[in-house]
Amino acid sequence: MNEFQVPADLGRIPGKIYCGEGFSNFTADQWRIFILIYATVVLWEYLEEVDRKILTYFVRICHLFVNRILETKSLDEIHKKIVDIVTLIEKKYGRNVITPNLHLSLHLSACSHDFGPLYAFWCFSFERMNGILGSLPNSHRQIEPELMRRLINDNRINEMIYTENNTKGLEILNTRQSVGSLSEIDQFGHDEMRRFWMYSRTIQESTISEKEPFPGEMLKPFSENISLSADGILDLMIAYYNDTYENLKFRKPFETDSLNLIIIPLKINKYCRCRIGSEIFGSTFSPRHQKSSYILAKFASEDDSIDIYPGQIQFFFVHKISTNRINMENHYLAYVRWYKKIKNRFYFSVNKEQICNVELWDTEFYPKS
């Protein structure tokens, strides 16, 4: 488990799984992280075929249940998988191990159908906030009033930082970043989440061209006036702009052919991090933030099939260019390298079923493109 590079905003989990009666050292949020990220890889070699199938179904159920947006067809899949799990457990271990909790789990799908996703009423955020409040210094005498005064003071500081008053220096008093389930509460509104969800489901029909408002911000440290040719991405930038602006054509500086084409400026500002909502993405440009530099993205192939590729962000950058030959406009971009496929990609899959919660990819990147 120590070899995993987990994004910093997910929080940490204890190094030992079994510490105390009933695994009492784990919070619900930590169990969620362990099941979704660690469990399959850590336990696979120690399980028989039936147990692997039970684990695969369970991880799949948890993956669907923790989504902020839950489709009706996903609820049907969840219920079927829970029934399959209970059936497999009874078949291998006998009826004596079928506990009331297993029976109650059969009603989870109907509960979500009636009251919405579990995200709307689970206690992950509540548990984690209790942990944060418990870590704050206090006199151990009048804990509640002291914590309330601390929260009020933090709120006043935030108001001073984010108002239009020109108050310098207060940014150093900003509160620490939320992690785990708390980091999700201030992400996006309903309309933005729905738009993002639609893009992720129908990428062939949601072709994005030209530009759109950037919902986040680039974070320091950064380097100014870096040459595009220094990173070897000048040709990639020309191809990007030509594909993005279908009615315009772009070229390198100092080319004598096609003088009526738009010239691409050679300078960019490189950034180590980018924040969108409450989530902060890192890059290899800053070794300190490499853990948060891994992403997944969907690609549509020429045969209309869709596949998900893992990649690593090399750096973020802002590039100014004039598309109307008058005003310079900022384009907020990221340079990403994508990992290669391997033959044994679906090693952790269940036989004859299209379920694989963990995929294996090469450690080498595809050529720059």
Tab-separated table of C-alpha atoms in Angstrom:
chain	number	residue	atom	x	y	z
A	1	MET	CA	0.000	0.000	0.000
A	2	ASN	CA	2.944	2.326	0.555
A	3	GLU	CA	3.680	2.193	-3.199
A	4	PHE	CA	0.394	3.867	-4.134
A	5	GLN	CA	0.577	7.496	-5.236
A	6	VAL	CA	-2.808	8.811	-4.131
A	7	PRO	CA	-3.833	12.443	-4.809
A	8	ALA	CA	-3.365	14.600	-1.732
A	9	ASP	CA	-7.008	15.753	-1.636
A	10	LEU	CA	-8.181	12.186	-0.887
A	11	GLY	CA	-6.555	12.247	2.524
A	12	ARG	CA	-4.573	9.503	4.221
A	13	ILE	CA	-5.580	6.136	5.579
A	14	PRO	CA	-3.859	4.227	8.429
A	15	GLY	CA	-1.043	1.940	7.382
A	16	LYS	CA	-2.530	-0.991	9.328
A	17	ILE	CA	-5.956	-2.256	8.337
A	18	TYR	CA	-6.794	-4.297	11.438
A	19	CYS	CA	-6.272	-2.339	14.638
A	20	GLY	CA	-8.889	-2.983	17.276
A	21	GLU	CA	-12.179	-4.799	17.387
A	22	GLY	CA	-14.225	-4.499	14.208
A	23	PHE	CA	-11.587	-2.472	12.327
A	24	SER	CA	-12.510	0.474	14.514
A	25	ASN	CA	-9.501	2.537	13.482
A	26	PHE	CA	-11.056	3.296	10.050
A	27	THR	CA	-13.618	6.017	9.447
A	28	ALA	CA	-16.296	5.557	6.791
A	29	ASP	CA	-14.430	7.988	4.522
A	30	GLN	CA	-11.227	5.974	4.884
A	31	TRP	CA	-13.097	2.733	4.124
A	32	ARG	CA	-14.435	4.333	0.965
A	33	ILE	CA	-10.904	5.215	-0.155
A	34	PHE	CA	-9.551	1.761	0.743
A	35	ILE	CA	-12.313	-0.122	-1.097
A	36	LEU	CA	-12.235	1.998	-4.252
A	37	ILE	CA	-8.464	2.393	-4.625
A	38	TYR	CA	-6.512	-0.185	-2.642
A	39	ALA	CA	-8.671	-3.270	-2.058
A	40	THR	CA	-8.531	-4.932	-5.487
A	41	VAL	CA	-4.750	-4.715	-5.905
A	42	VAL	CA	-3.897	-5.515	-2.289
A	43	LEU	CA	-6.220	-8.505	-1.826
A	44	TRP	CA	-6.412	-10.078	-5.303
A	45	GLU	CA	-3.588	-12.597	-4.964
A	46	TYR	CA	-4.954	-13.864	-1.636
A	47	LEU	CA	-8.492	-14.609	-2.847
A	48	GLU	CA	-10.064	-17.580	-4.553
A	49	GLU	CA	-12.125	-17.179	-7.719
A	50	VAL	CA	-15.466	-16.802	-5.919
A	51	ASP	CA	-14.057	-14.281	-3.451
A	52	ARG	CA	-12.520	-12.294	-6.302
A	53	LYS	CA	-15.927	-12.107	-7.902
A	54	ILE	CA	-17.512	-10.955	-4.620
A	55	LEU	CA	-14.840	-8.265	-4.207
A	56	THR	CA	-15.213	-7.104	-7.822
A	57	TYR	CA	-18.973	-6.761	-7.474
A	58	PHE	CA	-18.635	-4.939	-4.156
A	59	VAL	CA	-16.094	-2.422	-5.487
A	60	ARG	CA	-18.324	-1.825	-8.511
A	61	ILE	CA	-21.313	-1.181	-6.235
A	62	CYS	CA	-19.339	1.279	-4.102
A	63	HIS	CA	-18.033	3.042	-7.207
A	64	LEU	CA	-21.565	3.633	-8.480
A	65	PHE	CA	-23.029	4.543	-5.111
A	66	VAL	CA	-20.553	7.325	-4.264
A	67	ASN	CA	-21.270	9.324	-7.423
A	68	ARG	CA	-22.941	12.690	-7.019
A	69	ILE	CA	-25.083	11.929	-10.082
A	70	LEU	CA	-26.719	8.499	-10.075
A	71	GLU	CA	-28.576	7.142	-13.093
A	72	THR	CA	-31.671	4.955	-12.791
A	73	LYS	CA	-30.028	2.180	-14.783
A	74	SER	CA	-27.113	2.276	-12.342
A	75	LEU	CA	-29.532	1.569	-9.489
A	76	ASP	CA	-30.739	-1.508	-11.362
A	77	GLU	CA	-27.142	-2.672	-11.818
A	78	ILE	CA	-26.391	-2.029	-8.139
A	79	HIS	CA	-29.362	-4.087	-6.961
A	80	LYS	CA	-28.476	-6.975	-9.278
A	81	LYS	CA	-24.866	-6.984	-8.073
A	82	ILE	CA	-25.941	-6.978	-4.400
A	83	VAL	CA	-28.202	-9.964	-5.049
A	84	ASP	CA	-25.299	-11.715	-6.792
A	85	ILE	CA	-22.999	-11.015	-3.823
A	86	VAL	CA	-25.460	-12.404	-1.279
A	87	THR	CA	-26.033	-15.469	-3.470
A	88	LEU	CA	-22.303	-16.120	-3.830
A	89	ILE	CA	-21.718	-15.702	-0.088
A	90	GLU	CA	-24.548	-18.112	0.770
A	91	LYS	CA	-23.352	-20.641	-1.805
A	92	LYS	CA	-19.759	-20.709	-0.553
A	93	TYR	CA	-20.053	-19.983	3.160
A	94	GLY	CA	-23.565	-21.178	4.002
A	95	ARG	CA	-26.728	-19.514	5.262
A	96	ASN	CA	-25.327	-18.999	8.746
A	97	VAL	CA	-23.183	-16.055	7.554
A	98	ILE	CA	-26.104	-14.191	5.969
A	99	THR	CA	-26.471	-11.357	8.486
A	100	PRO	CA	-29.263	-8.761	8.776
A	101	ASN	CA	-26.904	-6.193	7.225
A	102	LEU	CA	-26.733	-8.245	4.027
A	103	HIS	CA	-30.519	-8.332	3.934
A	104	LEU	CA	-30.765	-4.590	4.573
A	105	SER	CA	-28.306	-3.919	1.722
A	106	LEU	CA	-30.936	-5.260	-0.668
A	107	HIS	CA	-32.973	-2.129	0.084
A	108	LEU	CA	-30.183	0.369	-0.670
A	109	SER	CA	-31.115	0.701	-4.322
A	110	ALA	CA	-34.767	1.423	-3.470
A	111	CYS	CA	-33.650	3.909	-0.797
A	112	SER	CA	-31.560	5.852	-3.322
A	113	HIS	CA	-34.412	5.740	-5.805
A	114	ASP	CA	-36.726	7.351	-3.216
A	115	PHE	CA	-34.360	9.857	-1.594
A	116	GLY	CA	-31.633	10.490	-4.164
A	117	PRO	CA	-27.913	9.559	-4.256
A	118	LEU	CA	-26.257	8.549	-1.006
A	119	TYR	CA	-24.039	11.585	-1.515
A	120	ALA	CA	-27.001	13.739	-0.443
A	121	PHE	CA	-27.313	12.280	3.057
A	122	TRP	CA	-24.259	10.187	3.937
A	123	CYS	CA	-22.148	10.987	7.023
A	124	PHE	CA	-18.669	11.075	5.423
A	125	SER	CA	-18.380	14.865	5.636
A	126	PHE	CA	-19.814	14.863	9.159
A	127	GLU	CA	-17.264	12.285	10.309
A	128	ARG	CA	-14.338	14.091	8.747
A	129	MET	CA	-15.384	17.448	10.169
A	130	ASN	CA	-15.489	15.836	13.611
A	131	GLY	CA	-11.913	14.719	13.053
A	132	ILE	CA	-10.828	18.224	12.053
A	133	LEU	CA	-12.599	19.841	15.016
A	134	GLY	CA	-11.018	17.304	17.349
A	135	SER	CA	-7.533	18.212	16.091
A	136	LEU	CA	-7.939	21.933	16.844
A	137	PRO	CA	-6.204	23.179	20.006
A	138	ASN	CA	-8.463	23.784	22.996
A	139	SER	CA	-8.292	24.006	26.785
A	140	HIS	CA	-10.259	20.747	27.340
A	141	ARG	CA	-12.615	22.721	29.571
A	142	GLN	CA	-15.024	24.735	27.428
A	143	ILE	CA	-14.469	22.995	24.107
A	144	GLU	CA	-17.699	23.965	22.303
A	145	PRO	CA	-17.482	27.766	22.831
A	146	GLU	CA	-13.786	27.748	21.948
A	147	LEU	CA	-14.405	25.896	18.685
A	148	MET	CA	-17.255	28.238	17.808
A	149	ARG	CA	-15.019	31.284	18.402
A	150	ARG	CA	-12.379	29.680	16.182
A	151	LEU	CA	-14.904	29.088	13.374
A	152	ILE	CA	-16.266	32.647	13.655
A	153	ASN	CA	-12.758	34.107	13.476
A	154	ASP	CA	-11.899	31.946	10.443
A	155	ASN	CA	-15.091	33.109	8.748
A	156	ARG	CA	-14.224	36.755	9.390
A	157	ILE	CA	-10.739	36.247	7.962
A	158	ASN	CA	-12.180	34.632	4.825
A	159	GLU	CA	-14.573	37.546	4.355
A	160	MET	CA	-11.676	39.999	4.598
A	161	ILE	CA	-9.560	37.997	2.169
A	162	TYR	CA	-12.201	37.599	-0.527
A	163	THR	CA	-13.875	41.032	-0.357
A	164	GLU	CA	-12.855	43.805	-2.724
A	165	ASN	CA	-10.991	45.652	0.017
A	166	ASN	CA	-7.329	46.009	-0.849
A	167	THR	CA	-6.025	44.249	2.255
A	168	LYS	CA	-2.616	42.744	1.642
A	169	GLY	CA	-0.987	40.013	3.668
A	170	LEU	CA	-4.167	38.341	4.887
A	171	GLU	CA	-3.844	35.514	2.378
A	172	ILE	CA	-1.324	33.851	4.701
A	173	LEU	CA	-4.153	33.395	7.217
A	174	ASN	CA	-6.286	31.460	4.775
A	175	THR	CA	-7.606	28.189	6.177
A	176	ARG	CA	-6.146	24.862	5.085
A	177	GLN	CA	-7.521	23.057	2.069
A	178	SER	CA	-10.258	20.511	2.623
A	179	VAL	CA	-9.538	16.901	1.716
A	180	GLY	CA	-11.532	13.710	1.338
A	181	SER	CA	-15.294	14.038	1.253
A	182	LEU	CA	-15.160	17.589	2.634
A	183	SER	CA	-13.386	18.790	-0.504
A	184	GLU	CA	-16.445	17.872	-2.576
A	185	ILE	CA	-19.019	20.065	-0.829
A	186	ASP	CA	-17.995	23.288	-2.566
A	187	GLN	CA	-17.329	21.981	-6.036
A	188	PHE	CA	-19.986	23.037	-8.532
A	189	GLY	CA	-23.658	23.867	-8.690
A	190	HIS	CA	-26.332	21.561	-10.090
A	191	ASP	CA	-26.279	23.043	-13.616
A	192	GLU	CA	-22.489	22.837	-13.918
A	193	MET	CA	-22.452	19.261	-12.633
A	194	ARG	CA	-25.154	18.250	-15.097
A	195	ARG	CA	-23.298	19.879	-18.000
A	196	PHE	CA	-20.082	18.078	-17.042
A	197	TRP	CA	-21.974	14.799	-16.682
A	198	MET	CA	-23.543	15.201	-20.140
A	199	TYR	CA	-20.129	15.896	-21.693
A	200	SER	CA	-18.693	12.757	-20.086
A	201	ARG	CA	-21.559	10.586	-21.373
A	202	THR	CA	-21.866	11.865	-24.956
A	203	ILE	CA	-18.436	13.041	-26.008
A	204	GLN	CA	-19.159	12.405	-29.705
A	205	GLU	CA	-22.111	14.802	-29.572
A	206	SER	CA	-20.491	17.416	-27.330
A	207	THR	CA	-17.663	18.612	-29.556
A	208	ILE	CA	-16.115	21.724	-28.038
A	209	SER	CA	-14.717	24.300	-30.449
A	210	GLU	CA	-13.069	27.687	-30.082
A	211	LYS	CA	-13.094	28.757	-26.418
A	212	GLU	CA	-15.291	28.846	-23.315
A	213	PRO	CA	-15.005	30.552	-19.893
A	214	PHE	CA	-12.355	29.063	-17.628
A	215	PRO	CA	-14.017	28.104	-14.306
A	216	GLY	CA	-10.820	27.846	-12.278
A	217	GLU	CA	-7.527	29.590	-11.670
A	218	MET	CA	-3.838	28.914	-12.177
A	219	LEU	CA	-1.810	28.677	-8.975
A	220	LYS	CA	1.743	29.638	-8.151
A	221	PRO	CA	4.630	28.970	-8.460
A	222	PHE	CA	4.949	29.873	-12.124
A	223	SER	CA	7.512	30.918	-14.722
A	224	GLU	CA	6.935	33.805	-17.119
A	225	ASN	CA	7.795	34.203	-20.792
A	226	ILE	CA	8.853	30.619	-21.479
A	227	SER	CA	9.418	29.763	-25.131
A	228	LEU	CA	7.099	27.187	-26.699
A	229	SER	CA	10.016	25.750	-28.628
A	230	ALA	CA	11.848	25.060	-25.334
A	231	ASP	CA	9.318	22.331	-24.490
A	232	GLY	CA	9.004	21.105	-28.069
A	233	ILE	CA	5.267	21.782	-28.254
A	234	LEU	CA	5.154	24.566	-30.855
A	235	ASP	CA	3.949	22.214	-33.596
A	236	LEU	CA	1.392	20.736	-31.169
A	237	MET	CA	0.044	24.209	-30.401
A	238	ILE	CA	-0.398	24.986	-34.104
A	239	ALA	CA	-2.264	21.718	-34.604
A	240	TYR	CA	-4.379	22.438	-31.499
A	241	TYR	CA	-5.447	25.899	-32.648
A	242	ASN	CA	-6.175	24.716	-36.186
A	243	ASP	CA	-8.412	21.951	-34.814
A	244	THR	CA	-10.102	24.177	-32.238
A	245	TYR	CA	-10.823	27.152	-34.495
A	246	GLU	CA	-12.177	25.440	-37.596
A	247	ASN	CA	-12.675	28.686	-39.523
A	248	LEU	CA	-9.185	30.038	-38.833
A	249	LYS	CA	-5.676	28.978	-39.770
A	250	PHE	CA	-2.489	29.465	-37.739
A	251	ARG	CA	1.235	29.342	-38.435
A	252	LYS	CA	4.640	29.739	-36.843
A	253	PRO	CA	6.418	33.100	-36.774
A	254	PHE	CA	8.872	33.921	-39.549
A	255	GLU	CA	7.237	31.600	-42.092
A	256	THR	CA	6.937	33.210	-45.516
A	257	ASP	CA	4.176	30.932	-46.809
A	258	SER	CA	0.541	31.933	-46.349
A	259	LEU	CA	1.150	35.362	-44.864
A	260	ASN	CA	-2.570	35.802	-44.207
A	261	LEU	CA	-2.545	33.113	-41.502
A	262	ILE	CA	-2.598	34.030	-37.803
A	263	ILE	CA	0.839	33.972	-36.168
A	264	ILE	CA	1.176	32.092	-32.888
A	265	PRO	CA	3.124	33.986	-30.175
A	266	LEU	CA	6.068	31.995	-28.872
A	267	LYS	CA	5.844	32.931	-25.185
A	268	ILE	CA	3.755	31.261	-22.460
A	269	ASN	CA	3.461	31.477	-18.680
A	270	LYS	CA	3.941	28.046	-17.088
A	271	TYR	CA	2.167	27.098	-13.859
A	272	CYS	CA	2.644	24.182	-11.467
A	273	ARG	CA	-0.975	23.837	-10.313
A	274	CYS	CA	-4.536	24.565	-11.327
A	275	ARG	CA	-7.649	24.809	-9.163
A	276	ILE	CA	-11.124	24.001	-10.511
A	277	GLY	CA	-13.814	24.251	-7.873
A	278	SER	CA	-12.203	22.898	-4.705
A	279	GLU	CA	-10.017	20.366	-6.521
A	280	ILE	CA	-6.360	21.206	-7.116
A	281	PHE	CA	-4.465	19.487	-9.940
A	282	GLY	CA	-0.678	19.272	-9.773
A	283	SER	CA	1.951	18.614	-12.432
A	284	THR	CA	5.455	17.264	-12.904
A	285	PHE	CA	6.616	20.881	-13.224
A	286	SER	CA	6.612	20.873	-9.408
A	287	PRO	CA	7.870	17.576	-7.863
A	288	ARG	CA	6.057	18.495	-4.649
A	289	HIS	CA	2.665	18.216	-6.382
A	290	GLN	CA	3.236	15.167	-8.618
A	291	LYS	CA	0.777	13.042	-6.637
A	292	SER	CA	-2.066	15.200	-7.963
A	293	SER	CA	-0.842	15.195	-11.571
A	294	TYR	CA	-2.552	11.957	-12.730
A	295	ILE	CA	-5.806	12.196	-14.664
A	296	LEU	CA	-8.201	10.115	-16.779
A	297	ALA	CA	-9.736	11.292	-20.049
A	298	LYS	CA	-12.122	9.808	-22.603
A	299	PHE	CA	-11.161	9.629	-26.272
A	300	ALA	CA	-13.380	8.806	-29.241
A	301	SER	CA	-11.681	6.631	-31.867
A	302	GLU	CA	-12.269	6.714	-35.614
A	303	ASP	CA	-14.580	3.700	-35.294
A	304	ASP	CA	-16.738	5.674	-32.780
A	305	SER	CA	-15.591	3.508	-29.872
A	306	ILE	CA	-14.762	5.291	-26.604
A	307	ASP	CA	-11.826	4.442	-24.368
A	308	ILE	CA	-10.424	5.981	-21.202
A	309	TYR	CA	-6.708	6.796	-21.084
A	310	PRO	CA	-4.631	7.670	-18.018
A	311	GLY	CA	-2.219	10.539	-18.316
A	312	GLN	CA	0.104	12.753	-16.334
A	313	ILE	CA	0.004	16.543	-16.455
A	314	GLN	CA	3.438	17.939	-17.309
A	315	PHE	CA	2.529	21.570	-16.674
A	316	PHE	CA	-0.232	24.137	-16.999
A	317	PHE	CA	0.213	27.252	-19.058
A	318	VAL	CA	-1.491	30.423	-20.212
A	319	HIS	CA	-1.052	31.413	-23.842
A	320	LYS	CA	-2.158	34.760	-25.248
A	321	ILE	CA	-3.242	34.863	-28.867
A	322	SER	CA	-5.375	37.116	-31.034
A	323	THR	CA	-8.037	35.292	-33.028
A	324	ASN	CA	-9.516	38.511	-34.436
A	325	ARG	CA	-6.138	40.204	-35.065
A	326	ILE	CA	-7.119	42.948	-32.597
A	327	ASN	CA	-7.512	41.764	-29.009
A	328	MET	CA	-5.247	39.299	-27.228
A	329	GLU	CA	-7.134	36.555	-25.395
A	330	ASN	CA	-5.896	34.183	-22.705
A	331	HIS	CA	-6.109	30.446	-23.346
A	332	TYR	CA	-5.732	28.280	-20.211
A	333	LEU	CA	-4.229	24.940	-21.204
A	334	ALA	CA	-2.448	21.875	-19.852
A	335	TYR	CA	0.258	19.769	-21.461
A	336	VAL	CA	-0.456	16.079	-20.781
A	337	ARG	CA	1.476	12.915	-21.635
A	338	TRP	CA	-0.660	9.762	-22.080
A	339	TYR	CA	0.382	6.288	-20.937
A	340	LYS	CA	0.660	3.371	-23.360
A	341	LYS	CA	-1.596	0.320	-23.301
A	342	ILE	CA	-0.304	-3.130	-22.372
A	343	LYS	CA	-1.593	-6.564	-23.372
A	344	ASN	CA	-2.510	-7.613	-19.817
A	345	ARG	CA	-4.528	-4.461	-19.202
A	346	PHE	CA	-7.530	-6.252	-17.646
A	347	TYR	CA	-5.599	-8.529	-15.279
A	348	PHE	CA	-7.975	-7.762	-12.378
A	349	SER	CA	-11.132	-8.693	-14.279
A	350	VAL	CA	-13.633	-11.452	-13.529
A	351	ASN	CA	-13.670	-14.270	-16.080
A	352	LYS	CA	-16.141	-13.856	-18.951
A	353	GLU	CA	-17.479	-10.574	-17.528
A	354	GLN	CA	-16.815	-7.028	-18.646
A	355	ILE	CA	-16.063	-5.806	-15.128
A	356	CYS	CA	-12.612	-4.538	-14.251
A	357	ASN	CA	-12.253	-2.022	-11.421
A	358	VAL	CA	-8.474	-1.689	-11.790
A	359	GLU	CA	-6.613	-1.548	-15.119
A	360	LEU	CA	-2.892	-1.973	-15.756
A	361	TRP	CA	-1.078	0.458	-18.056
A	362	ASP	CA	2.504	0.867	-19.184
A	363	THR	CA	4.798	3.276	-17.343
A	364	GLU	CA	5.956	4.755	-20.661
A	365	PHE	CA	4.166	7.504	-22.555
A	366	TYR	CA	2.940	7.645	-26.128
A	367	PRO	CA	4.973	9.951	-28.389
A	368	LYS	CA	4.101	13.625	-28.207
A	369	SER	CA	1.011	14.339	-30.246
